Each structure stands twice: as structure tokens, then as C-alpha cells.
Amino acid sequence: MSRPKGRRLHPRYSVDAPIELGGREGPALLRDLSMSGLSCVSKIAFEDMTVLEITMKLPSPDGPVPFKAGGAVVRCEETEPGKHMVAVFFTQMDPANRKVLGEFIERQGE
């Protein structure tokens, strides 16, 4: 069952930043981010349920902060030739990275 966009568990915040998906060739471009997942634009298509290691640097007042989590692809749609909108649900995140993400999201609501 899919959840309507207006009924997401966690609010999403727009972020334009490079992101690495599982060490695949070249970075993808992060589009939005929440406590439960993200969406990005990638040159590479991913099969649904592909498990990925996600790494990026989140902007902060003190400079970029490294962030790392595990995730699974829940949707991948080609939006134009060579561009894929990829939605990832976080499946693993240690407490330190959960704190980094939580602090980033708190700043977005300010």
C-alpha cells in the first residue's frame, strides 16, 4: 500500500547536494531528505529493493558534516534519458548519524 504524499511519516526538506549511492559511478544529486529517507537524481537506474550505502555531506553553520546510512531503493523512475528519480528508505543508521540528520532537519524548520 502506498502512502499519499500528504501523509508522509516525516516532513521532507529540499536539499541540493551531491550524494554517493553505494559507491556507484559518480555522485547523484540529492533532491530532498527526511528522517526516513531521501530522493535524488541519478544517471544510474536501480532495481527496487536494491540495498545501498548512502554517504553525503550535510550543510551546517560550522561547515559540511559527513553523514552515512544504509537504505533500500523503493522507487526508481526514468524522468528523461540518462536521468532517474530514485527514492530511498533508510534501513540502517547508527546513533551518531541519526543525530547528524536530526540536527540538520531541526535547522531546516528554523
Coordinates of N, CA and C in Angstrom, one line a residue:
M1 N 0.8 -1.2 0.0 CA 0.0 0.0 0.0 C 0.9 1.2 0.0
S2 N 0.6 2.2 -0.9 CA 1.4 3.4 -0.9 C 0.8 4.5 -0.1
R3 N 1.6 5.3 0.5 CA 1.1 6.4 1.4 C 1.0 7.7 0.5
P4 N -0.1 8.3 0.5 CA -0.2 9.6 -0.2 C 0.9 10.6 0.2
K5 N 1.4 11.4 -0.7 CA 2.4 12.4 -0.4 C 2.1 13.2 0.8
G6 N 0.8 13.6 1.0 CA 0.4 14.5 2.1 C 0.4 13.8 3.4
R7 N 0.6 12.5 3.4 CA 0.6 11.7 4.6 C 1.9 11.0 5.0
R8 N 3.0 11.6 4.6 CA 4.3 11.1 4.9 C 4.5 11.0 6.5
L9 N 5.3 10.1 6.9 CA 5.6 10.0 8.3 C 6.5 11.1 8.8
H10 N 7.4 11.6 7.9 CA 8.3 12.6 8.3 C 8.3 13.7 7.2
P11 N 8.4 15.0 7.6 CA 8.4 16.0 6.6 C 9.7 15.9 5.8
R12 N 9.7 16.3 4.5 CA 10.9 16.3 3.6 C 11.3 17.7 3.4
Y13 N 12.6 17.9 3.3 CA 13.2 19.2 3.1 C 14.0 19.2 1.8
S14 N 13.9 20.2 1.0 CA 14.6 20.3 -0.2 C 16.1 20.5 0.1
V15 N 16.9 19.8 -0.6 CA 18.4 19.9 -0.4 C 19.0 19.6 -1.8
D16 N 19.8 20.5 -2.3 CA 20.6 20.3 -3.5 C 22.0 20.1 -3.1
A17 N 22.4 18.8 -3.1 CA 23.8 18.4 -2.7 C 24.2 17.1 -3.4
P18 N 25.5 16.9 -3.6 CA 25.9 15.6 -4.2 C 25.7 14.5 -3.1
I19 N 25.5 13.3 -3.6 CA 25.3 12.1 -2.7 C 25.9 10.9 -3.4
E20 N 26.5 10.0 -2.7 CA 27.0 8.8 -3.2 C 26.1 7.7 -2.8
L21 N 25.7 6.9 -3.8 CA 24.8 5.7 -3.6 C 25.6 4.4 -3.8
G22 N 26.0 3.8 -2.7 CA 26.6 2.5 -2.8 C 27.9 2.4 -3.6
G23 N 28.7 3.6 -3.6 CA 29.9 3.5 -4.3 C 29.8 3.4 -5.8
R24 N 28.6 3.6 -6.3 CA 28.3 3.6 -7.8 C 29.1 4.7 -8.5
E25 N 29.2 4.6 -9.7 CA 29.9 5.6 -10.5 C 29.3 7.0 -10.4
G26 N 30.1 7.9 -10.0 CA 29.7 9.3 -10.0 C 28.6 9.6 -9.0
P27 N 28.6 10.8 -8.5 CA 27.6 11.2 -7.5 C 26.2 11.4 -8.1
A28 N 25.2 11.2 -7.3 CA 23.8 11.6 -7.7 C 23.6 13.0 -7.1
L29 N 22.5 13.6 -7.4 CA 22.1 14.9 -6.9 C 20.9 14.7 -5.9
L30 N 21.2 15.0 -4.6 CA 20.1 14.9 -3.6 C 19.1 15.9 -3.9
R31 N 17.8 15.6 -3.8 CA 16.7 16.5 -4.0 C 16.0 16.8 -2.7
D32 N 15.6 15.8 -2.0 CA 15.0 16.1 -0.7 C 15.4 15.0 0.3
L33 N 15.2 15.3 1.6 CA 15.7 14.5 2.7 C 14.7 14.5 3.9
S34 N 14.5 13.4 4.5 CA 13.8 13.4 5.8 C 14.4 12.4 6.7
M35 N 13.8 12.2 7.9 CA 14.4 11.3 8.9 C 14.2 9.8 8.4
S36 N 13.3 9.6 7.4 CA 13.0 8.2 7.0 C 13.6 7.9 5.6
G37 N 14.1 8.9 4.8 CA 14.6 8.6 3.5 C 14.9 9.9 2.7
L38 N 15.1 9.6 1.4 CA 15.5 10.7 0.5 C 15.1 10.4 -0.9
S39 N 15.2 11.4 -1.7 CA 15.1 11.2 -3.2 C 16.2 12.0 -3.8
C40 N 16.6 11.4 -4.9 CA 17.8 12.0 -5.7 C 17.6 11.7 -7.1
V41 N 18.4 12.4 -7.9 CA 18.5 12.2 -9.4 C 19.8 11.5 -9.7
S42 N 19.8 10.4 -10.4 CA 21.0 9.6 -10.7 C 21.0 9.3 -12.1
K43 N 22.3 9.2 -12.6 CA 22.5 8.7 -14.0 C 22.2 7.2 -14.1
I44 N 22.3 6.5 -13.0 CA 22.1 5.1 -13.0 C 20.7 4.7 -12.5
A45 N 20.2 3.7 -13.2 CA 18.9 3.1 -12.7 C 19.2 2.0 -11.7
F46 N 18.3 2.0 -10.7 CA 18.4 0.9 -9.7 C 17.2 0.1 -9.6
E47 N 17.3 -1.2 -9.4 CA 16.1 -2.0 -9.2 C 15.5 -1.7 -7.8
D48 N 14.2 -1.9 -7.7 CA 13.5 -1.7 -6.5 C 14.1 -2.7 -5.5
M49 N 14.2 -2.3 -4.2 CA 14.8 -3.1 -3.1 C 16.3 -3.3 -3.2
T50 N 17.0 -2.6 -4.1 CA 18.4 -2.6 -4.0 C 18.9 -2.0 -2.7
V51 N 19.8 -2.6 -2.0 CA 20.3 -2.1 -0.8 C 21.6 -1.3 -1.1
L52 N 21.6 -0.1 -0.5 CA 22.7 0.8 -0.8 C 23.3 1.4 0.4
E53 N 24.6 1.7 0.4 CA 25.2 2.6 1.4 C 25.2 4.0 0.9
I54 N 24.7 4.9 1.7 CA 24.5 6.3 1.3 C 25.5 7.1 2.1
T55 N 26.2 8.0 1.4 CA 27.2 8.9 2.0 C 27.0 10.3 1.4
M56 N 27.1 11.3 2.2 CA 27.0 12.7 1.8 C 27.5 13.6 2.8
K57 N 27.6 14.8 2.5 CA 28.0 15.9 3.5 C 26.8 16.8 3.6
L58 N 26.3 16.9 4.8 CA 25.1 17.8 5.0 C 25.6 19.2 5.4
P59 N 25.0 20.3 4.9 CA 25.4 21.6 5.2 C 25.1 21.9 6.7
S60 N 26.0 22.6 7.3 CA 25.8 23.1 8.7 C 26.5 24.5 8.9
P61 N 26.1 25.2 9.9 CA 26.7 26.5 10.1 C 28.3 26.4 10.3
D62 N 28.7 25.3 10.8 CA 30.1 25.1 11.1 C 30.8 24.4 9.9
G63 N 30.2 24.2 8.8 CA 30.8 23.6 7.7 C 30.1 22.2 7.4
P64 N 30.4 21.6 6.3 CA 29.8 20.3 5.9 C 30.0 19.2 7.0
V65 N 29.0 18.4 7.3 CA 29.1 17.3 8.2 C 28.9 16.0 7.5
P66 N 29.8 15.1 7.6 CA 29.6 13.8 7.0 C 28.4 13.0 7.5
F67 N 27.7 12.3 6.6 CA 26.5 11.5 7.0 C 26.6 10.2 6.2
K68 N 26.2 9.2 6.9 CA 26.3 7.8 6.3 C 25.1 7.0 6.8
A69 N 24.4 6.3 5.9 CA 23.3 5.4 6.3 C 23.2 4.3 5.3
G70 N 22.4 3.3 5.7 CA 22.0 2.2 4.8 C 20.6 2.5 4.3
G71 N 20.3 2.1 3.1 CA 19.0 2.3 2.6 C 18.6 1.3 1.5
A72 N 17.3 1.3 1.2 CA 16.8 0.4 0.1 C 16.0 1.3 -0.9
V73 N 16.2 1.0 -2.1 CA 15.5 1.7 -3.2 C 14.0 1.3 -3.2
V74 N 13.2 2.2 -3.0 CA 11.7 1.9 -3.0 C 11.1 2.4 -4.4
R75 N 11.8 3.2 -5.1 CA 11.2 3.6 -6.4 C 12.3 4.2 -7.3
C76 N 12.3 3.9 -8.6 CA 13.3 4.4 -9.5 C 12.5 4.6 -10.8
E77 N 12.4 5.9 -11.2 CA 11.7 6.2 -12.5 C 12.6 7.0 -13.4
E78 N 12.7 6.7 -14.6 CA 13.4 7.5 -15.6 C 12.6 8.7 -15.9
T79 N 13.2 9.9 -15.7 CA 12.5 11.1 -15.9 C 12.8 11.7 -17.3
E80 N 14.0 11.4 -17.8 CA 14.4 11.7 -19.1 C 15.6 10.8 -19.4
P81 N 16.0 10.7 -20.7 CA 17.1 9.8 -21.0 C 18.3 10.1 -20.1
G82 N 18.8 9.1 -19.4 CA 20.0 9.2 -18.6 C 19.8 9.9 -17.2
K83 N 18.5 10.1 -16.9 CA 18.2 10.7 -15.5 C 17.1 9.9 -14.9
H84 N 17.4 9.5 -13.7 CA 16.5 8.6 -12.9 C 16.2 9.2 -11.6
M85 N 14.9 9.4 -11.2 CA 14.5 9.8 -9.9 C 14.5 8.6 -9.0
V86 N 15.3 8.6 -8.0 CA 15.5 7.4 -7.1 C 15.0 7.8 -5.7
A87 N 14.1 7.0 -5.1 CA 13.6 7.2 -3.8 C 14.2 6.1 -2.9
V88 N 14.8 6.5 -1.8 CA 15.4 5.5 -0.9 C 14.9 5.7 0.5
F89 N 14.6 4.5 1.1 CA 14.1 4.4 2.5 C 15.3 4.0 3.4
F90 N 15.6 4.8 4.4 CA 16.7 4.4 5.3 C 16.3 3.1 6.1
T91 N 17.3 2.2 6.0 CA 17.1 0.9 6.7 C 18.1 0.7 7.9
Q92 N 19.2 1.5 7.8 CA 20.2 1.4 8.9 C 20.8 2.8 9.1
M93 N 20.9 3.1 10.4 CA 21.6 4.4 10.7 C 22.0 4.3 12.2
D94 N 23.3 4.5 12.4 CA 23.8 4.5 13.8 C 23.4 5.7 14.5
P95 N 23.5 5.7 15.9 CA 23.0 6.9 16.7 C 23.7 8.2 16.3
A96 N 25.0 8.1 16.0 CA 25.8 9.3 15.7 C 25.2 10.0 14.4
N97 N 25.0 9.1 13.4 CA 24.4 9.7 12.1 C 23.0 10.1 12.2
R98 N 22.2 9.4 13.1 CA 20.8 9.8 13.4 C 20.8 11.2 14.0
K99 N 21.8 11.5 14.9 CA 21.9 12.8 15.5 C 22.3 13.8 14.4
V100 N 23.2 13.5 13.6 CA 23.6 14.5 12.5 C 22.4 14.8 11.6
L101 N 21.6 13.8 11.2 CA 20.5 14.1 10.4 C 19.4 14.8 11.2
G102 N 19.2 14.5 12.4 CA 18.2 15.2 13.2 C 18.5 16.6 13.4
E103 N 19.8 16.9 13.6 CA 20.2 18.3 13.8 C 20.0 19.1 12.5
F104 N 20.4 18.4 11.4 CA 20.2 19.1 10.1 C 18.7 19.4 9.8
I105 N 17.8 18.5 10.1 CA 16.4 18.7 9.9 C 15.8 19.8 10.9
E106 N 16.3 19.8 12.1 CA 15.9 20.8 13.0 C 16.2 22.2 12.5
R107 N 17.4 22.4 11.9 CA 17.8 23.7 11.3 C 16.9 24.1 10.2
Q108 N 16.4 23.1 9.4 CA 15.5 23.4 8.3 C 14.2 24.0 8.7
G109 N 13.7 23.7 9.9 CA 12.5 24.2 10.4 C 12.6 25.5 11.1
E110 N 13.8 26.1 11.2 CA 14.0 27.4 11.8 C 13.6 28.5 11.0

